[in-house]
Short mmCIF file of C-alpha atoms in Angstrom, two decimals:
data_model
loop_
_atom_site.label_atom_id
_atom_site.label_comp_id
_atom_site.label_asym_id
_atom_site.label_seq_id
_atom_site.Cartn_x
_atom_site.Cartn_y
_atom_site.Cartn_z
CA UNK A 1 -13.07 -48.46 -12.49
CA UNK A 2 -11.81 -48.09 -9.50
CA UNK A 3 -8.92 -45.95 -11.16
CA UNK A 4 -10.75 -44.18 -13.45
CA UNK A 5 -12.92 -42.80 -10.16
CA UNK A 6 -9.64 -42.00 -7.97
CA UNK A 7 -8.25 -40.13 -10.93
CA UNK A 8 -11.40 -37.92 -11.04
CA UNK A 9 -11.54 -37.39 -7.21
CA UNK A 10 -7.42 -36.53 -7.59
CA UNK A 11 -8.41 -33.66 -10.33
CA UNK A 12 -11.36 -32.63 -8.65
CA UNK A 13 -9.12 -31.71 -5.29
CA UNK A 14 -6.21 -30.48 -7.55
CA UNK A 15 -8.15 -27.95 -8.93
CA UNK A 16 -10.17 -27.17 -5.31
CA UNK A 17 -6.19 -26.47 -4.10
CA UNK A 18 -5.44 -24.51 -7.47
CA UNK A 19 -8.36 -22.19 -6.37
CA UNK A 20 -7.60 -22.23 -3.02
CA UNK A 21 -3.90 -21.06 -3.63
CA UNK A 22 -4.71 -19.08 -6.85
CA UNK A 23 -3.29 -15.84 -5.89
CA UNK A 24 -6.10 -12.77 -6.83
CA UNK A 25 -4.88 -10.69 -9.53
CA UNK A 26 -5.81 -6.46 -9.61
CA UNK A 27 -8.53 -5.91 -12.36
CA UNK A 28 -8.18 -2.03 -13.32
CA UNK A 29 -11.70 -1.80 -14.94
CA UNK A 30 -13.18 -2.65 -11.20
CA UNK A 31 -11.07 -3.28 -8.42
CA UNK A 32 -9.89 -0.64 -5.98
CA UNK A 33 -6.29 0.35 -4.61
CA UNK A 34 -6.68 1.34 -0.21
CA UNK A 35 -3.13 2.60 0.24
CA UNK A 36 -2.81 2.79 3.73
CA UNK A 37 0.16 5.21 5.39
CA UNK A 38 0.76 5.39 8.87
CA UNK A 39 3.44 8.42 9.09
CA UNK A 40 4.32 7.72 12.67
CA UNK A 41 6.80 7.63 13.37
CA UNK A 42 9.25 6.99 10.15
CA UNK A 43 9.59 9.35 7.36
CA UNK A 44 9.89 6.40 4.95
CA UNK A 45 5.68 6.67 4.90
CA UNK A 46 6.48 10.48 2.99
CA UNK A 47 8.45 8.40 0.67
CA UNK A 48 6.14 6.10 -0.41
CA UNK A 49 3.34 8.14 -0.96
CA UNK A 50 5.57 10.27 -2.78
CA UNK A 51 6.61 6.88 -5.47
CA UNK A 52 2.87 5.50 -5.15
CA UNK A 53 1.57 8.84 -6.37
CA UNK A 54 4.16 8.59 -9.43
CA UNK A 55 3.28 5.83 -10.29
CA UNK A 56 -0.58 6.19 -10.27
CA UNK A 57 0.28 9.21 -12.97
CA UNK A 58 1.85 6.25 -15.38
CA UNK A 59 -0.07 4.60 -17.99
CA UNK A 60 0.18 1.55 -16.41
CA UNK A 61 -2.17 2.55 -13.51
CA UNK A 62 -3.88 5.41 -15.53
CA UNK A 63 -7.65 5.62 -14.51
CA UNK A 64 -7.78 3.09 -11.31
CA UNK A 65 -9.88 3.44 -8.70
CA UNK A 66 -7.44 4.45 -5.48
CA UNK A 67 -8.10 5.59 -2.21
CA UNK A 68 -5.81 7.00 0.35
CA UNK A 69 -5.55 6.82 4.37
CA UNK A 70 -2.78 9.01 6.14
CA UNK A 71 -2.96 8.35 10.13
CA UNK A 72 -3.55 4.43 9.58
CA UNK A 73 -1.30 3.77 12.49
CA UNK A 74 -1.21 1.21 15.40
CA UNK A 75 0.22 1.09 19.38
CA UNK A 76 3.94 2.54 18.22
CA UNK A 77 5.10 5.45 20.05
CA UNK A 78 6.43 8.49 18.02
CA UNK A 79 5.13 11.70 16.72
CA UNK A 80 2.68 11.53 13.85
CA UNK A 81 3.91 13.13 10.74
CA UNK A 82 1.69 16.07 10.25
CA UNK A 83 3.49 18.21 7.78
CA UNK A 84 2.52 15.76 5.45
CA UNK A 85 -1.26 16.88 5.36
CA UNK A 86 -3.30 18.49 3.67
CA UNK A 87 -1.03 20.18 1.29
CA UNK A 88 1.28 17.17 -0.04
CA UNK A 89 -1.48 14.42 -0.09
CA UNK A 90 -3.73 16.81 -1.44
CA UNK A 91 -0.73 17.17 -4.06
CA UNK A 92 -0.27 13.47 -4.46
CA UNK A 93 -3.66 12.11 -4.53
CA UNK A 94 -6.15 14.56 -4.98
CA UNK A 95 -8.74 16.66 -2.78
CA UNK A 96 -9.22 15.39 0.68
CA UNK A 97 -12.18 13.51 1.68
CA UNK A 98 -12.36 12.75 -1.68
CA UNK A 99 -9.11 11.08 -2.79
CA UNK A 100 -7.84 10.35 0.60
CA UNK A 101 -8.31 10.75 3.99
CA UNK A 102 -7.10 11.59 7.49
CA UNK A 103 -7.68 9.12 10.49
CA UNK A 104 -5.21 11.13 12.67
CA UNK A 105 -7.63 14.38 12.43
CA UNK A 106 -11.30 12.40 12.45
CA UNK A 107 -10.25 8.42 13.00
CA UNK A 108 -14.21 7.49 13.14
CA UNK A 109 -15.13 9.82 9.96
CA UNK A 110 -12.27 8.51 8.03
CA UNK A 111 -13.76 4.76 8.88
CA UNK A 112 -17.18 5.61 7.75
CA UNK A 113 -15.95 7.25 4.66
CA UNK A 114 -13.75 4.29 3.75
CA UNK A 115 -16.05 1.94 4.66
CA UNK A 116 -18.98 3.62 2.32
CA UNK A 117 -16.43 3.01 -0.77
CA UNK A 118 -15.47 -0.56 -0.02
CA UNK A 119 -18.74 -1.29 0.64
CA UNK A 120 -19.41 0.32 -3.09
CA UNK A 121 -16.70 -1.86 -5.18
CA UNK A 122 -17.52 -4.88 -3.15
CA UNK A 123 -21.41 -4.48 -4.43
CA UNK A 124 -20.29 -3.58 -7.99
CA UNK A 125 -18.17 -7.23 -8.29
CA UNK A 126 -14.89 -5.77 -7.57
CA UNK A 127 -12.12 -6.41 -5.05
CA UNK A 128 -10.21 -4.34 -2.80
CA UNK A 129 -6.68 -4.40 -2.43
CA UNK A 130 -5.27 -2.70 1.06
CA UNK A 131 -1.55 -1.74 1.14
CA UNK A 132 -1.04 -2.18 4.64
CA UNK A 133 2.05 0.64 4.76
CA UNK A 134 1.28 0.75 8.18
CA UNK A 135 -0.45 -1.43 10.73
CA UNK A 136 -3.46 -3.55 10.77
CA UNK A 137 -5.71 -1.38 13.11
CA UNK A 138 -7.40 0.83 10.84
CA UNK A 139 -8.27 -2.01 8.49
CA UNK A 140 -9.84 -3.82 11.28
CA UNK A 141 -11.84 -0.89 12.57
CA UNK A 142 -13.08 -0.38 8.87
CA UNK A 143 -13.78 -3.95 8.10
CA UNK A 144 -15.58 -4.54 11.44
CA UNK A 145 -17.81 -1.08 10.34
CA UNK A 146 -18.53 -3.08 6.79
CA UNK A 147 -19.78 -6.46 8.83
CA UNK A 148 -22.15 -3.88 10.69
CA UNK A 149 -23.43 -2.56 7.37
CA UNK A 150 -24.23 -5.67 6.07
CA UNK A 151 -21.45 -6.76 3.90
CA UNK A 152 -21.00 -10.89 4.59
CA UNK A 153 -17.94 -11.97 6.02
CA UNK A 154 -17.44 -14.46 3.41
CA UNK A 155 -17.42 -11.45 0.97
CA UNK A 156 -14.47 -9.79 2.51
CA UNK A 157 -12.81 -13.42 3.09
CA UNK A 158 -12.22 -13.88 -0.85
CA UNK A 159 -12.65 -10.32 -2.08
CA UNK A 160 -10.55 -8.15 0.43
CA UNK A 161 -7.00 -8.52 0.05
CA UNK A 162 -4.48 -7.17 2.97
CA UNK A 163 -1.07 -7.27 1.44
CA UNK A 164 1.68 -6.65 4.22
CA UNK A 165 5.49 -6.46 4.09
CA UNK A 166 7.06 -5.51 7.16
CA UNK A 167 7.33 -7.80 10.75
CA UNK A 168 7.62 -4.31 12.45
CA UNK A 169 4.40 -2.79 11.18
CA UNK A 170 2.59 -6.35 12.48
CA UNK A 171 4.49 -6.01 15.76
CA UNK A 172 3.19 -2.79 16.44
CA UNK A 173 -0.46 -3.51 15.59
CA UNK A 174 -2.88 -3.99 18.37
CA UNK A 175 -2.63 -8.16 18.49
CA UNK A 176 -6.16 -8.99 18.42
CA UNK A 177 -7.30 -6.87 15.23
CA UNK A 178 -4.04 -8.26 13.67
CA UNK A 179 -5.09 -11.82 14.02
CA UNK A 180 -8.48 -11.25 13.02
CA UNK A 181 -7.61 -9.25 9.90
CA UNK A 182 -5.33 -12.29 9.06
CA UNK A 183 -8.57 -14.70 10.11
CA UNK A 184 -10.83 -12.76 7.97
CA UNK A 185 -9.17 -11.14 4.68
CA UNK A 186 -7.23 -12.58 1.93
CA UNK A 187 -4.11 -11.90 4.17
CA UNK A 188 -0.72 -11.45 2.22
CA UNK A 189 2.61 -11.43 3.94
CA UNK A 190 5.60 -10.56 1.51
CA UNK A 191 9.16 -10.09 2.43
CA UNK A 192 10.67 -7.02 3.41
CA UNK A 193 11.05 -4.64 0.78
CA UNK A 194 14.32 -3.13 3.19
CA UNK A 195 16.07 -5.53 1.78
CA UNK A 196 17.08 -6.75 -2.00
CA UNK A 197 18.10 -9.90 -0.54
CA UNK A 198 15.09 -11.49 -0.94
CA UNK A 199 11.94 -12.14 -2.90
CA UNK A 200 10.95 -7.99 -3.34
CA UNK A 201 12.61 -5.59 -4.46
CA UNK A 202 14.67 -3.57 -2.24
CA UNK A 203 13.09 -0.35 -1.99
CA UNK A 204 15.32 1.48 0.46
CA UNK A 205 18.59 2.77 -0.77
CA UNK A 206 21.08 5.48 1.20
CA UNK A 207 22.79 6.11 -2.49
CA UNK A 208 22.06 9.91 -3.01
CA UNK A 209 21.88 9.43 -6.70
CA UNK A 210 17.71 8.64 -6.83
CA UNK A 211 16.69 11.74 -5.16
CA UNK A 212 19.59 13.97 -7.09
CA UNK A 213 17.51 12.56 -10.41
CA UNK A 214 14.21 13.25 -8.89
CA UNK A 215 14.90 16.89 -8.06
CA UNK A 216 16.82 17.85 -11.19
CA UNK A 217 15.52 20.69 -12.99
CA UNK A 218 16.41 18.22 -16.11
CA UNK A 219 14.11 15.63 -14.97
CA UNK A 220 11.25 15.42 -17.61
CA UNK A 221 8.54 14.18 -15.58
CA UNK A 222 7.27 17.62 -13.71
CA UNK A 223 5.20 16.02 -11.78
CA UNK A 224 7.16 13.47 -10.33
CA UNK A 225 9.50 16.54 -9.33
CA UNK A 226 7.26 18.05 -7.48
CA UNK A 227 6.21 15.32 -5.42
CA UNK A 228 9.58 14.75 -4.46
CA UNK A 229 10.64 18.33 -3.78
CA UNK A 230 7.44 18.53 -1.19
CA UNK A 231 8.73 14.96 0.27
CA UNK A 232 12.52 15.98 0.54
CA UNK A 233 11.32 19.46 2.03
CA UNK A 234 9.12 17.51 4.65
CA UNK A 235 11.71 15.05 5.34
CA UNK A 236 14.27 17.84 6.01
CA UNK A 237 12.17 20.07 7.97
CA UNK A 238 10.69 17.81 10.67
CA UNK A 239 12.53 16.93 13.67
CA UNK A 240 11.66 13.21 13.31
CA UNK A 241 11.05 10.92 17.02
CA UNK A 242 12.95 8.51 15.15
CA UNK A 243 15.24 9.44 12.38
CA UNK A 244 15.15 7.14 8.90
CA UNK A 245 18.73 6.73 8.44
CA UNK A 246 18.43 6.12 4.74
CA UNK A 247 16.31 9.14 4.15
CA UNK A 248 18.66 10.95 6.47
CA UNK A 249 21.60 10.06 4.00
CA UNK A 250 19.59 11.44 1.33
CA UNK A 251 18.93 8.27 -0.17
CA UNK A 252 15.66 6.97 -0.38
CA UNK A 253 13.07 4.66 1.59
CA UNK A 254 9.60 4.13 -0.34
CA UNK A 255 10.03 0.35 0.80
CA UNK A 256 6.19 -0.28 1.66
CA UNK A 257 5.90 0.26 -2.10
CA UNK A 258 6.83 -3.52 -2.60
CA UNK A 259 3.07 -3.79 -1.62
CA UNK A 260 1.94 -1.79 -4.98
CA UNK A 261 5.14 -4.03 -6.71
CA UNK A 262 2.81 -7.36 -5.49
CA UNK A 263 -0.37 -6.34 -5.91
CA UNK A 264 -0.07 -4.96 -9.81
CA UNK A 265 2.10 -8.06 -10.53
CA UNK A 266 5.01 -5.51 -11.86
CA UNK A 267 7.66 -8.32 -11.41
CA UNK A 268 10.93 -7.48 -13.44
CA UNK A 269 9.55 -4.16 -14.47
CA UNK A 270 10.19 -2.34 -11.65
CA UNK A 271 12.34 -4.85 -9.30
CA UNK A 272 15.25 -2.31 -8.74
CA UNK A 273 14.76 0.96 -7.67
CA UNK A 274 16.34 2.06 -10.66
CA UNK A 275 14.04 0.24 -12.82
CA UNK A 276 11.19 1.86 -10.91
CA UNK A 277 13.23 5.65 -11.19
CA UNK A 278 13.42 5.01 -14.75
CA UNK A 279 9.64 3.98 -15.66
CA UNK A 280 8.23 6.19 -13.14
CA UNK A 281 9.89 8.85 -11.43
CA UNK A 282 12.20 10.10 -14.52
CA UNK A 283 10.52 9.07 -17.10
CA UNK A 284 8.73 11.34 -20.01
CA UNK A 285 5.23 11.47 -19.46
#
C-alpha cells in the first residue's frame, strides 16, 4: 500500500515538473510575435529586421499575427539608426502604427499601442512571444501598463514568453526593469546567436557571398532582394557611432533572429546561415 502511494506521489510530482519545464510552442492560429528592435547603436538590427521580414513572407509563417517595435532600447550610449524608419520598416512589416511602431519617436504612444494589442491576444487565449532584439526596458514598461489595464500577473507570467540571446542586451537594460521582466514573465535566455559554437545557429558571418546572393538580380525572391537592398543601403550610408565589423566587411549579422529560430522551433531547418538563406532569402516563392 505504501509502495503504491509512493508511486502515485512520484508520478504526480513528475507530471507537475514536466509541466513547469515544458517549453511553450508558438500557435500560429492565436499567438502573437512581438519583435522588439533597439536599433541603437549596432546595425545588426537592420539585418535582423530584414531577415525576419523574409521569414514572414514564407509559408512557414504565413498569416501569423506579428507586430514590430523600433527603438526598444535601454540605457546604452550611441546613435539611434533613424534612417531605418519609417520607409524601411514600412516595406518590411507593413504600415506604421498598424504593423509596427516607433518607440524612439513616441515611447508613451508605442507602449499604449502594444499594450492594447497584447491585451487583446491574451484575452483571446493566445500567448505573446517577445523577440528581445535589444534590451528589456520597453517590455517592462509595456507589461507594467498591461497590469494597470487589469491583466492578471499570473496570466503574464504564463502567457508572455520573452526570449533573449545577448548578454550585452541584458547588461544595457535598466537592471531593475530586467529583473522585473525575468521574475514576471516566462523568460528564456538562449545561447548567443553571434557564435556558431553553441546551441543556437551562428547568424553572424563575414563571408560576403550571402549578401551577394541576396542582392543578385538572379535571386528569384524579389521581396527578399528588396529587403536586403534597403538594409545594405542603410548600413552603407549610416555614420555609425559603433561600426559592426561583420557588416562593414560585407557580411551579414542577423544574430537576433536566433530568437525567432527558437520561438518557431525551426531546429535543423535553419541551423546555419546557408540553410536560412536557402529557405527564406534566395528561395523561389
